[in-house]
XYZ file of C-alpha atoms in Angstrom:
694
model
C -0.014 -0.040 0.025
C 1.313 3.508 -0.714
C 2.088 5.639 2.249
C 0.887 9.099 2.923
C 1.852 11.329 5.876
C -1.182 13.541 5.807
C -4.747 13.386 4.640
C -5.333 15.159 1.328
C -6.117 18.783 1.675
C -9.569 19.817 0.407
C -9.475 21.355 -3.019
C -12.031 23.412 -4.787
C -13.704 21.695 -7.764
C -16.409 22.467 -10.223
C -19.887 21.804 -8.915
C -21.660 18.753 -10.164
C -24.623 19.425 -12.379
C -26.776 16.794 -10.737
C -27.896 16.710 -7.176
C -29.211 14.281 -4.658
C -32.876 14.680 -3.872
C -35.999 12.769 -3.146
C -39.100 12.558 -5.328
C -41.110 15.595 -6.261
C -43.336 16.832 -3.425
C -47.034 16.776 -4.297
C -49.270 19.171 -2.283
C -52.055 16.483 -2.424
C -49.882 14.458 -0.054
C -50.878 16.970 2.678
C -54.578 16.135 2.229
C -54.032 12.338 2.024
C -51.881 12.411 5.185
C -54.320 14.577 7.177
C -56.103 11.631 8.854
C -52.823 10.274 10.118
C -51.824 13.678 11.368
C -55.114 13.932 13.338
C -54.515 10.528 14.849
C -51.117 11.697 16.028
C -52.745 14.351 18.253
C -53.071 11.650 20.884
C -50.890 12.590 23.947
C -49.229 9.163 23.841
C -47.699 10.122 20.468
C -46.977 13.756 21.397
C -44.947 12.889 24.510
C -42.263 11.359 22.252
C -41.371 14.820 21.018
C -40.685 17.093 24.059
C -40.826 20.364 22.107
C -44.153 19.601 20.462
C -45.523 18.076 23.658
C -45.065 21.492 25.330
C -46.977 23.074 22.431
C -49.691 20.431 22.761
C -50.039 21.208 26.495
C -50.181 24.899 25.719
C -52.931 24.174 23.142
C -54.962 22.258 25.672
C -54.480 25.025 28.283
C -55.485 27.738 25.798
C -58.575 25.750 24.770
C -59.661 25.558 28.381
C -59.390 29.310 28.737
C -61.102 29.891 25.397
C -64.084 27.801 26.598
C -64.156 29.358 30.092
C -63.713 32.970 29.053
C -64.217 33.174 25.274
C -63.000 36.205 23.310
C -61.677 36.574 19.745
C -58.020 36.742 20.719
C -58.054 33.700 23.067
C -59.996 31.601 20.587
C -57.681 32.631 17.701
C -54.550 31.801 19.738
C -55.940 28.445 20.850
C -56.844 27.513 17.248
C -53.445 28.438 15.861
C -51.635 26.546 18.601
C -53.585 23.468 17.592
C -52.701 24.143 13.963
C -48.994 24.293 15.033
C -49.266 20.804 16.516
C -51.276 19.552 13.599
C -48.754 20.908 11.018
C -45.953 19.197 12.925
C -47.863 15.904 12.800
C -48.562 16.484 9.106
C -44.821 16.792 8.372
C -44.167 13.407 9.925
C -47.319 11.848 8.416
C -46.391 12.968 4.835
C -42.893 11.525 5.251
C -44.317 8.239 6.565
C -46.988 8.226 3.895
C -44.399 8.177 1.050
C -42.834 5.187 2.729
C -46.139 3.463 3.178
C -46.820 3.863 -0.568
C -43.556 2.174 -1.355
C -44.284 -0.539 1.228
C -47.634 -1.215 -0.367
C -45.961 -1.740 -3.730
C -43.613 -4.280 -2.085
C -46.494 -5.920 -0.255
C -48.419 -6.420 -3.480
C -45.373 -8.079 -5.043
C -44.983 -10.422 -2.029
C -46.676 -13.729 -2.644
C -47.721 -16.460 -0.272
C -45.856 -19.500 -1.487
C -45.937 -23.262 -1.150
C -42.516 -24.775 -0.567
C -41.140 -28.183 -1.643
C -39.085 -29.022 1.469
C -36.473 -31.764 1.353
C -36.569 -34.325 4.142
C -33.310 -35.828 5.463
C -33.904 -38.951 3.435
C -34.126 -36.903 0.249
C -37.907 -37.064 -0.219
C -39.936 -33.974 -0.846
C -42.901 -32.664 1.147
C -45.159 -29.720 0.246
C -45.521 -27.192 3.102
C -46.660 -23.541 3.356
C -43.834 -21.061 2.951
C -44.564 -19.513 6.331
C -43.741 -22.781 8.098
C -40.113 -22.860 6.881
C -37.378 -22.598 9.459
C -33.704 -21.686 9.302
C -31.718 -24.533 7.793
C -34.560 -26.065 5.781
C -33.680 -27.143 2.259
C -36.252 -26.434 -0.441
C -36.382 -27.277 -4.160
C -37.355 -24.510 -6.636
C -37.777 -25.103 -10.353
C -38.542 -22.925 -13.338
C -41.738 -20.962 -12.915
C -41.816 -21.294 -9.159
C -41.388 -18.566 -6.496
C -38.553 -18.793 -4.040
C -40.334 -19.261 -0.654
C -37.763 -17.486 1.555
C -34.374 -15.864 1.798
C -31.482 -18.226 1.564
C -28.439 -19.462 -0.327
C -28.254 -21.891 -3.212
C -26.476 -25.098 -2.159
C -27.070 -26.947 -5.424
C -27.627 -25.892 -9.049
C -27.626 -22.770 -11.169
C -30.642 -20.776 -12.437
C -31.786 -17.478 -13.874
C -33.899 -15.565 -11.410
C -36.360 -12.737 -11.954
C -35.743 -10.195 -9.125
C -37.912 -7.393 -10.573
C -40.301 -7.622 -7.641
C -37.433 -6.478 -5.380
C -35.026 -4.467 -7.455
C -37.363 -3.170 -10.208
C -34.851 -4.399 -12.796
C -36.592 -6.492 -15.487
C -33.464 -8.308 -16.739
C -33.031 -11.726 -15.095
C -29.862 -12.485 -13.131
C -27.876 -15.728 -12.723
C -27.602 -17.275 -9.268
C -25.486 -20.358 -8.598
C -24.117 -22.364 -5.691
C -20.622 -22.134 -4.319
C -19.765 -18.554 -5.290
C -20.389 -14.916 -4.412
C -23.657 -14.930 -6.331
C -25.438 -17.678 -4.330
C -27.842 -15.546 -2.325
C -31.490 -15.494 -3.283
C -34.456 -13.455 -1.962
C -37.874 -14.758 -1.012
C -40.571 -13.589 -3.440
C -38.419 -13.724 -6.534
C -39.120 -16.179 -9.361
C -36.885 -18.829 -10.910
C -37.068 -18.657 -14.684
C -34.948 -21.677 -15.633
C -33.356 -24.817 -14.297
C -33.554 -26.293 -10.779
C -31.946 -25.134 -7.561
C -31.830 -26.245 -3.941
C -32.026 -23.410 -1.432
C -31.030 -23.429 2.258
C -33.391 -21.088 4.146
C -31.537 -18.516 6.241
C -34.361 -16.405 7.829
C -37.357 -16.969 10.033
C -40.929 -16.363 8.727
C -41.814 -12.678 8.859
C -38.075 -11.679 8.965
C -37.271 -12.051 5.286
C -35.603 -9.343 3.248
C -38.918 -8.125 1.872
C -40.501 -8.068 5.351
C -37.614 -5.996 6.746
C -37.710 -3.674 3.797
C -41.491 -3.113 4.237
C -41.041 -2.378 7.939
C -38.162 -0.025 7.144
C -39.907 2.075 4.506
C -43.051 2.295 6.608
C -40.947 3.751 9.400
C -42.216 1.111 11.828
C -38.725 0.251 13.006
C -37.004 3.577 12.550
C -34.912 4.427 15.530
C -33.548 7.845 16.303
C -29.904 8.185 15.293
C -27.239 9.390 17.794
C -27.093 12.859 16.226
C -30.889 13.057 16.193
C -31.011 12.071 19.844
C -28.346 14.640 20.712
C -30.286 17.367 18.893
C -33.507 16.340 20.684
C -31.701 16.673 24.019
C -30.514 20.153 22.991
C -34.014 21.214 21.889
C -35.493 19.809 25.124
C -32.907 21.773 27.160
C -33.724 25.024 25.284
C -37.431 24.302 25.867
C -36.872 23.967 29.629
C -34.791 27.114 29.740
C -37.472 29.161 27.932
C -40.179 27.569 30.078
C -38.355 28.756 33.199
C -37.816 32.167 31.668
C -41.529 32.573 30.927
C -42.514 31.361 34.401
C -40.252 33.949 36.035
C -41.558 36.654 33.719
C -44.976 36.852 35.381
C -43.599 37.960 38.833
C -41.546 40.606 37.050
C -44.587 41.728 35.100
C -46.745 41.854 38.238
C -44.097 43.939 39.978
C -44.075 46.324 36.995
C -47.855 46.597 37.081
C -48.436 44.759 33.816
C -49.746 41.314 34.726
C -49.835 39.049 31.618
C -52.634 36.585 30.852
C -51.939 32.897 30.622
C -52.796 33.018 26.930
C -50.114 35.687 26.225
C -47.515 33.748 28.266
C -48.374 30.509 26.410
C -48.086 32.275 23.064
C -44.698 33.651 24.107
C -43.440 30.290 25.206
C -44.509 28.594 21.938
C -42.851 31.295 19.896
C -39.621 31.222 21.892
C -38.982 27.472 21.928
C -37.556 25.891 18.727
C -40.890 24.612 17.391
C -39.867 24.679 13.704
C -36.999 22.203 13.942
C -38.819 20.248 16.652
C -41.748 19.776 14.257
C -39.629 18.748 11.292
C -36.881 16.719 12.950
C -38.647 13.374 12.553
C -39.689 14.104 8.984
C -36.077 14.924 8.036
C -34.878 11.535 9.350
C -37.633 9.607 7.607
C -37.044 11.449 4.333
C -33.343 10.589 4.487
C -34.211 6.879 4.614
C -36.715 7.487 1.811
C -34.045 8.922 -0.471
C -31.993 5.742 0.028
C -35.016 3.516 -0.733
C -35.661 5.450 -3.911
C -32.174 4.472 -5.031
C -32.857 0.827 -4.179
C -30.653 0.815 -1.102
C -31.949 -0.788 2.122
C -30.358 0.571 5.275
C -30.845 -1.529 8.391
C -30.680 1.575 10.611
C -30.727 5.364 10.399
C -27.359 5.290 12.216
C -25.812 3.981 8.947
C -27.258 6.800 6.904
C -25.953 9.371 9.330
C -22.544 7.675 9.451
C -22.419 7.887 5.640
C -22.561 11.633 5.923
C -19.578 11.652 8.301
C -17.410 9.255 6.338
C -13.793 10.206 6.049
C -12.374 7.256 4.140
C -13.959 5.459 1.211
C -12.721 1.941 0.278
C -13.612 1.167 -3.316
C -13.070 -2.099 -5.164
C -11.300 -1.537 -8.444
C -13.154 -4.048 -10.671
C -16.696 -2.960 -11.491
C -16.485 0.192 -9.319
C -13.605 2.284 -10.654
C -13.152 0.332 -13.829
C -15.631 -1.422 -16.105
C -14.206 -4.778 -15.044
C -13.685 -6.219 -18.525
C -10.456 -5.439 -20.277
C -10.951 -3.409 -23.462
C -8.857 -2.752 -26.475
C -7.584 0.833 -26.153
C -4.592 1.058 -28.602
C -3.109 -0.641 -31.670
C 0.732 -0.486 -31.770
C 2.197 -1.614 -35.139
C 5.760 -2.945 -35.351
C 8.208 -3.493 -38.138
C 7.003 -2.603 -41.632
C 3.285 -3.028 -40.771
C 1.077 -0.010 -40.622
C -1.722 0.754 -38.218
C -4.206 -0.230 -40.958
C -2.453 -3.581 -41.494
C -2.588 -4.263 -37.761
C -6.266 -3.249 -37.518
C -7.269 -5.485 -40.453
C -5.489 -8.512 -38.945
C -6.687 -7.828 -35.390
C -10.248 -7.568 -36.553
C -10.121 -10.776 -38.602
C -8.663 -12.716 -35.646
C -11.440 -11.375 -33.310
C -14.585 -11.838 -35.445
C -15.315 -15.211 -33.818
C -14.062 -14.189 -30.375
C -17.159 -13.753 -28.255
C -15.241 -12.547 -25.165
C -15.527 -8.870 -24.062
C -11.889 -8.401 -25.102
C -12.534 -9.843 -28.560
C -15.622 -7.697 -29.115
C -13.777 -4.607 -27.941
C -11.031 -5.210 -30.571
C -13.627 -5.348 -33.369
C -15.296 -2.176 -32.037
C -11.917 -0.361 -31.850
C -11.051 -1.289 -35.418
C -14.471 -0.263 -36.640
C -14.381 3.082 -34.776
C -10.850 4.190 -35.623
C -10.216 2.552 -39.016
C -13.735 2.306 -40.488
C -13.720 -1.472 -40.833
C -16.934 -3.458 -40.727
C -18.180 -4.460 -37.263
C -19.680 -7.712 -38.611
C -18.139 -10.518 -40.606
C -18.768 -10.368 -44.328
C -20.104 -13.331 -46.282
C -16.599 -14.166 -47.511
C -15.118 -13.908 -44.035
C -17.875 -16.099 -42.596
C -16.652 -18.878 -44.951
C -13.319 -18.932 -43.142
C -12.367 -21.437 -40.496
C -12.486 -19.738 -37.141
C -9.973 -20.850 -34.484
C -11.461 -20.446 -30.998
C -9.432 -19.399 -27.932
C -8.490 -22.225 -25.570
C -6.603 -22.236 -22.342
C -4.003 -24.534 -23.961
C -3.249 -22.481 -27.051
C -3.999 -19.029 -25.549
C -4.707 -17.809 -29.060
C -7.696 -17.281 -31.373
C -7.931 -16.391 -35.042
C -9.092 -17.399 -38.520
C -7.831 -19.353 -41.505
C -9.111 -17.611 -44.702
C -8.009 -17.973 -48.296
C -4.512 -19.135 -47.376
C -4.083 -16.496 -44.633
C -3.531 -17.724 -41.104
C -4.245 -14.906 -38.652
C -3.706 -15.240 -34.907
C -3.822 -13.041 -31.824
C -3.036 -13.981 -28.234
C -0.549 -13.975 -25.424
C 2.930 -12.864 -26.440
C 4.610 -16.169 -25.541
C 1.953 -18.205 -27.347
C 2.102 -16.143 -30.576
C 5.927 -16.124 -30.448
C 5.921 -19.951 -30.308
C 3.387 -20.073 -33.156
C 5.466 -17.776 -35.346
C 8.529 -19.905 -34.619
C 6.618 -23.040 -35.592
C 5.691 -21.363 -38.857
C 9.337 -20.719 -39.645
C 9.622 -17.118 -38.545
C 10.955 -15.290 -35.494
C 9.752 -12.546 -33.169
C 11.726 -9.311 -33.387
C 13.181 -7.518 -30.376
C 10.890 -4.586 -31.206
C 7.871 -6.768 -30.378
C 9.388 -7.829 -27.083
C 10.122 -4.200 -26.166
C 6.520 -3.152 -26.878
C 5.112 -6.118 -24.927
C 7.319 -5.275 -21.953
C 6.413 -1.606 -22.046
C 2.626 -2.296 -22.220
C 2.940 -4.820 -19.284
C 4.937 -2.262 -17.225
C 2.170 0.274 -17.662
C -0.327 -2.113 -16.071
C -2.070 -3.150 -19.328
C -2.346 -6.497 -21.115
C -0.543 -6.958 -24.447
C -1.963 -9.228 -27.173
C 0.360 -9.882 -30.162
C -1.189 -10.099 -33.621
C 0.565 -12.116 -36.366
C -0.325 -13.871 -39.667
C 1.117 -16.170 -42.250
C 0.766 -14.932 -45.840
C 2.112 -17.066 -48.669
C 4.061 -19.102 -46.201
C 5.791 -16.073 -44.617
C 5.067 -15.274 -40.969
C 4.560 -11.534 -40.227
C 4.075 -9.989 -36.735
C 1.901 -6.916 -37.228
C 2.010 -5.484 -33.759
C 0.435 -5.376 -30.306
C -3.089 -4.683 -29.129
C -3.198 -2.972 -25.704
C -5.996 -4.294 -23.434
C -6.726 -2.008 -20.510
C -9.091 -2.270 -17.545
C -10.829 0.990 -18.598
C -11.605 3.543 -15.924
C -15.186 4.599 -15.969
C -15.998 8.124 -17.259
C -15.869 11.033 -14.839
C -14.334 8.954 -12.025
C -11.499 11.476 -11.633
C -14.062 14.226 -11.272
C -16.053 12.230 -8.738
C -12.955 11.581 -6.662
C -12.005 15.239 -6.848
C -15.443 16.090 -5.491
C -15.002 13.714 -2.617
C -11.539 15.172 -1.939
C -13.108 18.662 -1.773
C -15.319 17.288 1.064
C -12.260 16.010 2.918
C -12.964 12.351 2.009
C -9.965 10.113 1.243
C -10.489 7.412 -1.386
C -8.595 4.094 -1.305
C -8.771 1.571 -4.226
C -8.777 -2.084 -3.187
C -7.553 -4.560 -5.778
C -6.017 -8.012 -6.156
C -3.800 -6.772 -8.945
C -0.047 -6.422 -8.633
C 1.270 -3.053 -7.370
C 2.382 -1.956 -10.824
C -1.065 -2.399 -12.420
C -2.735 -0.958 -9.335
C -0.622 2.172 -9.421
C -1.406 2.738 -13.124
C -5.156 2.471 -12.465
C -4.895 4.642 -9.366
C -3.022 7.384 -11.232
C -5.539 7.330 -14.063
C -8.634 7.369 -11.899
C -7.328 9.931 -9.382
C -7.803 7.979 -6.140
C -5.794 9.153 -3.170
C -4.326 5.726 -2.275
C -4.510 2.064 -3.175
C -4.101 -1.337 -1.610
C -2.691 -3.913 -4.041
C -2.781 -7.725 -3.790
C -5.355 -7.251 -1.070
C -6.453 -10.107 1.161
C -9.365 -10.094 3.648
C -6.799 -9.650 6.424
C -5.271 -6.633 4.661
C -8.690 -4.983 4.301
C -9.448 -5.491 8.023
C -6.060 -4.073 8.975
C -6.584 -1.029 6.802
C -10.060 -0.329 8.211
C -8.802 -0.626 11.783
C -5.884 1.723 11.090
C -8.252 4.367 9.705
C -10.652 3.971 12.615
C -7.896 4.205 15.213
C -7.066 7.565 13.691
C -10.600 8.760 14.374
C -11.876 8.385 10.782
C -15.154 6.737 9.755
C -14.809 4.166 6.962
C -17.252 3.067 4.240
C -16.733 0.091 1.849
C -18.660 -2.218 -0.453
C -18.493 -6.002 -0.820
C -20.327 -9.055 -2.064
C -18.446 -12.155 -1.000
C -18.193 -14.173 2.190
C -14.534 -13.074 2.369
C -15.768 -9.479 2.489
C -18.053 -10.079 5.485
C -15.439 -9.328 8.243
C -14.443 -5.989 6.638
C -18.091 -5.082 6.044
C -18.894 -5.751 9.680
C -15.824 -3.714 10.836
C -16.523 -0.674 8.663
C -18.839 2.079 9.825
C -20.835 1.949 6.565
C -20.797 -1.487 4.961
C -22.716 -1.697 1.695
C -23.362 -5.302 0.671
C -24.436 -6.145 -2.891
C -27.826 -7.877 -3.204
C -26.186 -10.314 -5.649
C -23.674 -11.348 -3.008
C -23.745 -13.962 -0.293
C -26.059 -13.961 2.680
C -22.953 -13.615 4.959
C -22.058 -10.305 3.273
C -25.615 -8.988 3.490
C -25.839 -9.924 7.166
C -22.479 -8.298 7.938
C -23.192 -4.967 6.211
C -25.590 -2.252 7.444
C -26.825 -1.447 3.945
C -27.851 -3.605 0.966
C -27.758 -2.274 -2.562
C -30.576 -3.970 -4.459
C -29.078 -3.004 -7.812
C -25.684 -4.475 -6.868
C -23.923 -1.340 -8.198
C -20.684 -0.754 -6.255
C -20.375 2.867 -7.513
C -23.589 3.674 -5.591
C -21.441 3.970 -2.450
C -20.551 7.484 -3.610
C -24.217 8.378 -3.875
C -24.849 6.931 -0.465
C -22.224 9.257 1.053
C -23.819 12.180 -0.741
C -27.299 11.221 0.642
C -25.855 10.963 4.154
C -24.249 14.395 3.848
C -27.494 15.848 2.520
C -29.363 14.474 5.564
C -26.895 16.175 7.935
C -26.906 19.410 5.899
C -30.700 19.530 5.839
C -30.944 19.004 9.561
C -28.294 21.676 10.247
C -29.804 24.166 7.846
C -33.306 23.914 9.277
C -31.977 24.059 12.816
C -30.149 27.262 11.946
C -33.317 28.658 10.321
C -35.476 27.705 13.373
C -33.192 29.350 15.934
C -32.772 32.445 13.751
C -36.558 32.741 13.466
C -36.844 33.472 17.194
C -35.130 36.792 16.881
C -37.994 38.334 14.887
C -40.548 36.872 17.297
C -38.771 38.651 20.180
C -39.276 41.958 18.367
C -42.943 41.131 17.792
C -44.048 39.818 21.191
C -41.860 41.396 23.908
C -42.518 45.079 22.960
C -46.217 44.223 22.664
C -46.321 42.766 26.169
C -44.714 45.700 27.972
C -45.093 48.740 25.727
C -48.022 49.810 27.872
C -45.869 50.430 31.022
C -42.575 50.992 29.194
C -43.335 53.297 26.221
C -39.624 53.252 25.255
C -40.121 49.648 24.085
C -42.260 50.966 21.260
C -38.997 51.826 19.438
C -38.406 48.082 19.073
C -41.716 47.755 17.155
C -39.735 48.100 13.914
C -42.502 46.140 12.040
C -45.072 48.765 13.062
C -47.473 46.139 14.238
C -50.973 47.477 14.947
C -51.771 46.362 18.567
C -50.230 44.119 21.187
C -52.858 41.456 20.475
C -52.324 41.556 16.715
C -48.555 41.358 17.189
C -48.805 38.235 19.428
C -51.400 36.558 17.205
C -49.356 37.299 14.047
C -46.266 35.712 15.617
C -48.242 32.618 16.603
C -49.736 32.315 13.106
C -46.310 32.716 11.434
C -44.908 30.095 13.806
C -47.469 27.589 12.570
C -47.356 28.475 8.854
C -43.538 28.297 8.650
C -43.746 24.604 9.526
C -46.111 23.816 6.679
C -43.991 25.956 4.363
C -40.856 23.982 5.164
C -42.330 20.525 4.747
C -41.308 20.239 1.069
C -37.732 21.297 1.894
C -37.519 18.809 4.770
C -38.722 15.956 2.465
C -36.713 16.979 -0.585
C -33.586 17.921 1.337
C -31.357 20.953 1.071
C -29.503 21.072 -2.208
C -26.202 19.294 -1.857
C -23.006 20.851 -3.286
C -19.670 19.146 -2.766
C -17.509 21.674 -0.879
C -15.417 22.154 2.225
C -16.834 22.245 5.752
C -15.987 25.967 6.039
C -17.813 26.752 2.772
C -20.851 24.742 3.896
C -20.935 26.631 7.211
C -20.706 30.013 5.452
C -23.510 29.031 3.102
C -25.628 27.774 5.960
C -25.235 30.950 7.939
C -25.849 33.320 5.016
C -28.790 31.396 3.449
C -30.568 29.894 6.469
C -29.175 32.053 9.249
C -29.749 35.430 7.617
C -32.862 34.070 5.832
C -34.195 32.840 9.163
C -33.851 36.311 10.608
C -35.369 38.262 7.660
C -38.244 35.881 6.718
C -40.195 36.256 10.031
C -39.927 40.062 9.875
C -41.621 40.060 6.448
C -44.030 37.227 7.282
C -45.210 38.601 10.629
C -45.648 42.066 9.117
C -47.812 40.719 6.251
C -49.890 38.579 8.588
C -50.425 41.618 10.878
C -51.886 43.543 7.939
C -54.627 40.905 7.793
C -55.047 40.233 11.516
C -55.573 43.937 12.366
C -58.776 43.764 10.251
C -60.347 41.262 12.709
C -62.790 42.975 15.097
C -61.514 42.841 18.709
C -57.896 42.383 17.745
C -56.857 45.215 15.387
């Protein structure tokens, strides 16, 4: 592994054009979620949120006074306090409602199945799928539904997983490898497999996913708990401040009514973020589900936002995985066109990704046909074998071959020719650069000719360097994990732009790397799909297992990617950061909101005995009652106005922590101060028209 003394310094990069966000917010969701919001008015639900429980108690108290001594102001304050609680419930209900809609889709796709269970003596018995237990062996054939989560212990089959992943293309699952895991509710399309059940009834992958997206098992994350404690502390402080305000007011000769004190308390405590906190957490999980990622806990989503080190597998994540022809290097008297023509002929019958890429390269750069002509089809194709390590074609007296350098060299020697030193030099140079050389030669009129070398490279995916630069700008260090030799690993690392690499990696090496990073105080994220990845997935702070992988990998990780796309780890980190940014932005906005409410309510309460306070009435509010009622109304309406932002998430831009803080303070801090001044003033223009208040 390469060594670095310091973590890479954040660098400014161009902003990505795309952004992470959830689905479009539909205002009709407010109406459809209203019944759930009304049910949440029960005190048993409200007591879970200390801030909103105080508002709920204030609403009850105001309602009692409104019934006992009704007047327009008291009734209006009581109603808007109830609206404040209702809007907070509505934010949570809308977030949960989106999850319930996704859960209903999953539930419709879940089928009650009948299983063919194998007895110890090898006989079959038909039993309901719900009666299966861990360790049971079941037989599934073409057209049948897999009755439960498990691993294939015998056979190979194509499986339709569209009910889970949404991907219509079938996948291949087989025993004995990293693609042996199957999910209950998916359908076998071909062949016969024997599956060992690995979950209890009601605890399958689909069951857990349904419970997750419905929010039934969502637990508060550590950061969310910490923020709840902070909000509760602020609420207690403001409650004590309001309670001590009455003796001061009595001493000053301006006794305040319980309604006014209640309104003051509700406007002073952080009701906005208290109302939206749960919705923000649910929406973060929802954004993951929309990307076909199942997180077993909200803690994992939050940890993704704090990740400092990203471990990425080279094959399939940073590179395409299949080597592709990237360059034709002629030697001797042969031209590039001569080499292209011979390389294409030798690859027409080669169905491997490498062979197809050679034909595509020759067609793209030299204008040669991508398909065999009728005359070429009449030739005798020579397939690649592990023994010969060559492939080619015999056509009209021409013998054309391509393959490993040593194999082609031996073939040329057998044909009475010899391989020039120039060919050896090119082969050595291509190998030293981390690529794979294929030598192309042919025999024409009995004379062997070596045309040149085809460079096969494990091609880095487009824009990977830009993606890694964005991660670097966020202070995230990227490490490429590969089984390649250090020379090849360094070449890929330099081309892709990763910060570090671990070559010839073993499971023990991965574990050691993760532990070193964690001992330094960094959070680590990685992906994996095999049983040998399970220890590292369990050790990492964010372990994303591929759905196509083994059950051991999925059990070890705290996230499962249903699409089995390793590059999605980068998106998961961005979603986690967006969750943290959204929570921080709305907390800043909520706290900043209170400043304008001070200017609205406090002068109104004491201007009668301290005329000097009227100078603080910079919004020129009509009367003390209209000022207080306007602040209460704004306090309720701002919650409903911020629901779309809480669900969609604050726009995410890769940048440094300092830049994010500055943006947060300018947009949501300053905006949180100015918005209430404008909002309360506009509401007061309407409230002052109400008889008995204006």
